[in-house]
Structure formats: C-alpha cells, structure tokens
C-alpha cells in the first residue's frame, strides 16, 4: 500500500508539473511569415522563433524563385534553410532577412542575395521592400527590387 501511495504522489506531481509548464512553452515561441511575388521574384518564408531572449529560430523553410535570365537553375530556384539565411531579425518594429546562395566554381561562383527589410504597419503586420542582388556566371550583376509583406505572432 505504501508503494502504491508513493507512485500515486509521483504521478500527481508529474502531471501538475506538466500542466504548469505547458502554458510557458506555448507562449515562449512565435512565428514569422513573409512573401513577395512579382515579375522579378517569387518568395515565401516561414519560421518559428523563441521569445526567451535567446533569439533562436527554428523550422526555417521557404523558397526563392528568381526570374533573372541566365541564372543557373539551382540558383534561380532554391529552398530556404538555416544555411541560406545568415542574417535574420524580428522585433516589434521590423522584420529583416538576408538570404544567400552561391554556386560553385563551375558556375564562376554566381550568387543570389535577397535582402528583406520591413517596418511594422500595425501589430504583427509588416510591409517593406526586398532587394535582389544577382551575380551571373559571366561576372555581370543584376539588381531588382520590389514590395514584400510579412506577419508575425
């Protein structure tokens, strides 16, 4: 009987602990989404982020489709991963992202860099501009810009 009582108390403690921690973990994270679609670019992005001050981003995903001619296929369209997004920033006032991909020596190190810079319009809604910088395999450079919108929770 004593052992049963101990097991019951431990189970009750663990259940209570789980209930106390559930709201904390739910409120300690959020999400951000961005998109742009025009004659230069089709771009979508989403990620989760921690609100605990550590600045940890997770679940990073999305796609960049550049409509610049003469760009190698693997640079014209690529998935966004944590490796292709070296710079990211989100606060109450703005969302900023920098997404980059570089080809190999066979492509003369052609590259794509997408910079997103927005400002808050209202709570959780952001609007701004993107700058698409492309270095083609022949060494020439092309720059395009457009409008981007983001939201966050």
PDB file of C-alpha atoms in Angstrom:
ATOM      1  CA  UNK A   1       0.000   0.000   0.000  1.00  0.00           C
ATOM      2  CA  UNK A   2       2.832   2.343   0.797  1.00  0.00           C
ATOM      3  CA  UNK A   3       4.487   1.817  -2.590  1.00  0.00           C
ATOM      4  CA  UNK A   4       1.168   2.469  -4.361  1.00  0.00           C
ATOM      5  CA  UNK A   5       0.752   5.718  -2.443  1.00  0.00           C
ATOM      6  CA  UNK A   6       4.271   6.839  -3.420  1.00  0.00           C
ATOM      7  CA  UNK A   7       3.633   6.041  -7.107  1.00  0.00           C
ATOM      8  CA  UNK A   8       0.358   7.963  -7.000  1.00  0.00           C
ATOM      9  CA  UNK A   9       2.043  11.001  -5.453  1.00  0.00           C
ATOM     10  CA  UNK A  10       4.844  10.954  -8.033  1.00  0.00           C
ATOM     11  CA  UNK A  11       2.314  10.653 -10.876  1.00  0.00           C
ATOM     12  CA  UNK A  12       0.268  13.545  -9.461  1.00  0.00           C
ATOM     13  CA  UNK A  13       3.401  15.666  -9.100  1.00  0.00           C
ATOM     14  CA  UNK A  14       4.486  14.982 -12.689  1.00  0.00           C
ATOM     15  CA  UNK A  15       1.008  15.728 -14.041  1.00  0.00           C
ATOM     16  CA  UNK A  16       0.892  19.019 -12.127  1.00  0.00           C
ATOM     17  CA  UNK A  17       4.354  19.936 -13.317  1.00  0.00           C
ATOM     18  CA  UNK A  18       3.307  19.239 -16.903  1.00  0.00           C
ATOM     19  CA  UNK A  19       0.262  21.492 -16.538  1.00  0.00           C
ATOM     20  CA  UNK A  20       2.358  24.294 -15.097  1.00  0.00           C
ATOM     21  CA  UNK A  21       4.928  24.128 -17.892  1.00  0.00           C
ATOM     22  CA  UNK A  22       2.537  23.806 -20.837  1.00  0.00           C
ATOM     23  CA  UNK A  23       1.434  27.470 -20.969  1.00  0.00           C
ATOM     24  CA  UNK A  24       5.032  28.644 -20.565  1.00  0.00           C
ATOM     25  CA  UNK A  25       6.280  26.719 -23.564  1.00  0.00           C
ATOM     26  CA  UNK A  26       3.321  27.761 -25.697  1.00  0.00           C
ATOM     27  CA  UNK A  27       3.867  31.451 -25.009  1.00  0.00           C
ATOM     28  CA  UNK A  28       7.651  31.220 -25.338  1.00  0.00           C
ATOM     29  CA  UNK A  29       7.568  30.859 -29.110  1.00  0.00           C
ATOM     30  CA  UNK A  30       6.049  32.573 -32.111  1.00  0.00           C
ATOM     31  CA  UNK A  31       6.183  32.523 -35.876  1.00  0.00           C
ATOM     32  CA  UNK A  32       7.020  34.798 -38.783  1.00  0.00           C
ATOM     33  CA  UNK A  33       5.889  34.605 -42.435  1.00  0.00           C
ATOM     34  CA  UNK A  34       6.944  36.672 -45.440  1.00  0.00           C
ATOM     35  CA  UNK A  35       6.138  36.697 -49.135  1.00  0.00           C
ATOM     36  CA  UNK A  36       6.728  38.611 -52.335  1.00  0.00           C
ATOM     37  CA  UNK A  37       5.512  37.782 -55.812  1.00  0.00           C
ATOM     38  CA  UNK A  38       6.073  39.951 -58.869  1.00  0.00           C
ATOM     39  CA  UNK A  39       7.845  39.964 -62.252  1.00  0.00           C
ATOM     40  CA  UNK A  40      11.284  39.667 -60.554  1.00  0.00           C
ATOM     41  CA  UNK A  41      10.764  37.207 -57.755  1.00  0.00           C
ATOM     42  CA  UNK A  42       8.537  34.631 -56.116  1.00  0.00           C
ATOM     43  CA  UNK A  43       9.495  34.341 -52.457  1.00  0.00           C
ATOM     44  CA  UNK A  44       7.894  32.716 -49.432  1.00  0.00           C
ATOM     45  CA  UNK A  45       9.378  32.219 -45.990  1.00  0.00           C
ATOM     46  CA  UNK A  46       8.272  30.942 -42.607  1.00  0.00           C
ATOM     47  CA  UNK A  47       9.989  30.150 -39.324  1.00  0.00           C
ATOM     48  CA  UNK A  48       9.338  29.751 -35.654  1.00  0.00           C
ATOM     49  CA  UNK A  49      11.307  31.721 -33.087  1.00  0.00           C
ATOM     50  CA  UNK A  50      11.842  31.730 -29.356  1.00  0.00           C
ATOM     51  CA  UNK A  51      10.758  34.680 -27.253  1.00  0.00           C
ATOM     52  CA  UNK A  52      13.014  33.791 -24.350  1.00  0.00           C
ATOM     53  CA  UNK A  53      15.705  36.288 -25.308  1.00  0.00           C
ATOM     54  CA  UNK A  54      17.994  33.676 -26.871  1.00  0.00           C
ATOM     55  CA  UNK A  55      16.851  34.610 -30.382  1.00  0.00           C
ATOM     56  CA  UNK A  56      16.637  31.004 -31.548  1.00  0.00           C
ATOM     57  CA  UNK A  57      14.863  30.458 -34.902  1.00  0.00           C
ATOM     58  CA  UNK A  58      13.606  27.011 -35.888  1.00  0.00           C
ATOM     59  CA  UNK A  59      11.593  25.336 -38.640  1.00  0.00           C
ATOM     60  CA  UNK A  60      13.067  27.685 -41.239  1.00  0.00           C
ATOM     61  CA  UNK A  61      11.557  26.984 -44.647  1.00  0.00           C
ATOM     62  CA  UNK A  62      10.555  28.651 -47.861  1.00  0.00           C
ATOM     63  CA  UNK A  63      11.584  29.162 -51.465  1.00  0.00           C
ATOM     64  CA  UNK A  64      13.278  31.765 -53.605  1.00  0.00           C
ATOM     65  CA  UNK A  65      12.474  31.787 -57.319  1.00  0.00           C
ATOM     66  CA  UNK A  66      14.449  34.472 -59.142  1.00  0.00           C
ATOM     67  CA  UNK A  67      13.149  35.440 -62.555  1.00  0.00           C
ATOM     68  CA  UNK A  68      16.504  36.866 -63.702  1.00  0.00           C
ATOM     69  CA  UNK A  69      17.628  35.380 -67.042  1.00  0.00           C
ATOM     70  CA  UNK A  70      20.856  33.358 -67.448  1.00  0.00           C
ATOM     71  CA  UNK A  71      20.988  32.269 -63.808  1.00  0.00           C
ATOM     72  CA  UNK A  72      21.892  28.586 -63.253  1.00  0.00           C
ATOM     73  CA  UNK A  73      18.815  26.513 -62.359  1.00  0.00           C
ATOM     74  CA  UNK A  74      19.991  25.668 -58.826  1.00  0.00           C
ATOM     75  CA  UNK A  75      20.386  29.392 -58.084  1.00  0.00           C
ATOM     76  CA  UNK A  76      17.273  30.543 -59.921  1.00  0.00           C
ATOM     77  CA  UNK A  77      15.161  28.356 -57.634  1.00  0.00           C
ATOM     78  CA  UNK A  78      16.238  27.128 -54.208  1.00  0.00           C
ATOM     79  CA  UNK A  79      14.858  26.217 -50.805  1.00  0.00           C
ATOM     80  CA  UNK A  80      15.498  28.459 -47.839  1.00  0.00           C
ATOM     81  CA  UNK A  81      17.264  26.671 -44.992  1.00  0.00           C
ATOM     82  CA  UNK A  82      19.178  27.784 -41.925  1.00  0.00           C
ATOM     83  CA  UNK A  83      22.333  27.625 -44.076  1.00  0.00           C
ATOM     84  CA  UNK A  84      20.969  30.069 -46.691  1.00  0.00           C
ATOM     85  CA  UNK A  85      19.724  32.673 -44.201  1.00  0.00           C
ATOM     86  CA  UNK A  86      22.750  34.015 -42.330  1.00  0.00           C
ATOM     87  CA  UNK A  87      21.026  37.198 -41.137  1.00  0.00           C
ATOM     88  CA  UNK A  88      17.558  37.455 -39.581  1.00  0.00           C
ATOM     89  CA  UNK A  89      15.934  39.947 -37.287  1.00  0.00           C
ATOM     90  CA  UNK A  90      12.460  40.372 -35.869  1.00  0.00           C
ATOM     91  CA  UNK A  91      11.212  42.833 -33.317  1.00  0.00           C
ATOM     92  CA  UNK A  92       8.153  44.951 -32.715  1.00  0.00           C
ATOM     93  CA  UNK A  93       9.233  47.484 -35.339  1.00  0.00           C
ATOM     94  CA  UNK A  94      10.665  45.427 -38.202  1.00  0.00           C
ATOM     95  CA  UNK A  95      11.444  42.146 -39.901  1.00  0.00           C
ATOM     96  CA  UNK A  96      14.800  41.880 -41.687  1.00  0.00           C
ATOM     97  CA  UNK A  97      16.175  38.882 -43.539  1.00  0.00           C
ATOM     98  CA  UNK A  98      19.193  38.202 -45.693  1.00  0.00           C
ATOM     99  CA  UNK A  99      19.083  35.058 -47.802  1.00  0.00           C
ATOM    100  CA  UNK A 100      22.099  33.980 -49.855  1.00  0.00           C
ATOM    101  CA  UNK A 101      23.136  31.164 -52.136  1.00  0.00           C
ATOM    102  CA  UNK A 102      26.377  30.855 -54.098  1.00  0.00           C
ATOM    103  CA  UNK A 103      27.185  28.481 -56.922  1.00  0.00           C
ATOM    104  CA  UNK A 104      30.412  26.539 -57.301  1.00  0.00           C
ATOM    105  CA  UNK A 105      33.483  27.185 -59.454  1.00  0.00           C
ATOM    106  CA  UNK A 106      31.818  25.603 -62.496  1.00  0.00           C
ATOM    107  CA  UNK A 107      29.288  28.425 -62.290  1.00  0.00           C
ATOM    108  CA  UNK A 108      32.024  31.023 -61.739  1.00  0.00           C
ATOM    109  CA  UNK A 109      30.653  31.474 -58.218  1.00  0.00           C
ATOM    110  CA  UNK A 110      27.409  33.041 -59.428  1.00  0.00           C
ATOM    111  CA  UNK A 111      25.259  34.100 -56.486  1.00  0.00           C
ATOM    112  CA  UNK A 112      21.861  35.296 -55.333  1.00  0.00           C
ATOM    113  CA  UNK A 113      21.329  37.554 -52.328  1.00  0.00           C
ATOM    114  CA  UNK A 114      17.838  38.554 -51.233  1.00  0.00           C
ATOM    115  CA  UNK A 115      17.595  41.260 -48.582  1.00  0.00           C
ATOM    116  CA  UNK A 116      14.193  41.857 -46.958  1.00  0.00           C
ATOM    117  CA  UNK A 117      13.596  44.988 -44.895  1.00  0.00           C
ATOM    118  CA  UNK A 118      10.167  45.826 -43.477  1.00  0.00           C
ATOM    119  CA  UNK A 119       8.569  48.109 -40.908  1.00  0.00           C
ATOM    120  CA  UNK A 120       5.542  47.486 -38.732  1.00  0.00           C
ATOM    121  CA  UNK A 121       2.252  48.823 -40.071  1.00  0.00           C
ATOM    122  CA  UNK A 122       0.251  47.588 -37.125  1.00  0.00           C
ATOM    123  CA  UNK A 123       0.654  44.854 -34.574  1.00  0.00           C
ATOM    124  CA  UNK A 124       2.005  41.693 -36.269  1.00  0.00           C
ATOM    125  CA  UNK A 125       1.790  43.159 -39.820  1.00  0.00           C
ATOM    126  CA  UNK A 126       4.884  44.384 -41.664  1.00  0.00           C
ATOM    127  CA  UNK A 127       5.417  45.862 -45.113  1.00  0.00           C
ATOM    128  CA  UNK A 128       8.569  46.881 -46.888  1.00  0.00           C
ATOM    129  CA  UNK A 129      10.940  46.203 -49.734  1.00  0.00           C
ATOM    130  CA  UNK A 130      13.218  43.495 -50.997  1.00  0.00           C
ATOM    131  CA  UNK A 131      16.478  43.909 -52.855  1.00  0.00           C
ATOM    132  CA  UNK A 132      17.536  41.037 -55.109  1.00  0.00           C
ATOM    133  CA  UNK A 133      21.246  41.111 -55.989  1.00  0.00           C
ATOM    134  CA  UNK A 134      22.347  38.547 -58.583  1.00  0.00           C
ATOM    135  CA  UNK A 135      25.856  37.857 -59.815  1.00  0.00           C
ATOM    136  CA  UNK A 136      25.679  35.895 -63.082  1.00  0.00           C
ATOM    137  CA  UNK A 137      28.254  33.304 -64.209  1.00  0.00           C
ATOM    138  CA  UNK A 138      29.682  35.784 -66.750  1.00  0.00           C
ATOM    139  CA  UNK A 139      30.502  38.184 -63.878  1.00  0.00           C
ATOM    140  CA  UNK A 140      27.764  40.713 -64.653  1.00  0.00           C
ATOM    141  CA  UNK A 141      25.483  41.856 -61.867  1.00  0.00           C
ATOM    142  CA  UNK A 142      21.730  42.434 -61.843  1.00  0.00           C
ATOM    143  CA  UNK A 143      19.745  44.175 -59.120  1.00  0.00           C
ATOM    144  CA  UNK A 144      15.970  44.100 -58.780  1.00  0.00           C
ATOM    145  CA  UNK A 145      13.649  45.376 -56.069  1.00  0.00           C
ATOM    146  CA  UNK A 146      10.029  45.097 -55.077  1.00  0.00           C
ATOM    147  CA  UNK A 147       7.457  45.006 -52.303  1.00  0.00           C
ATOM    148  CA  UNK A 148       7.356  42.384 -49.550  1.00  0.00           C
ATOM    149  CA  UNK A 149       4.909  41.752 -46.730  1.00  0.00           C
ATOM    150  CA  UNK A 150       5.418  39.826 -43.506  1.00  0.00           C
ATOM    151  CA  UNK A 151       3.404  38.893 -40.463  1.00  0.00           C
ATOM    152  CA  UNK A 152       4.313  37.540 -37.057  1.00  0.00           C
ATOM    153  CA  UNK A 153       2.661  36.206 -33.968  1.00  0.00           C
TER     154      UNK A 153
END
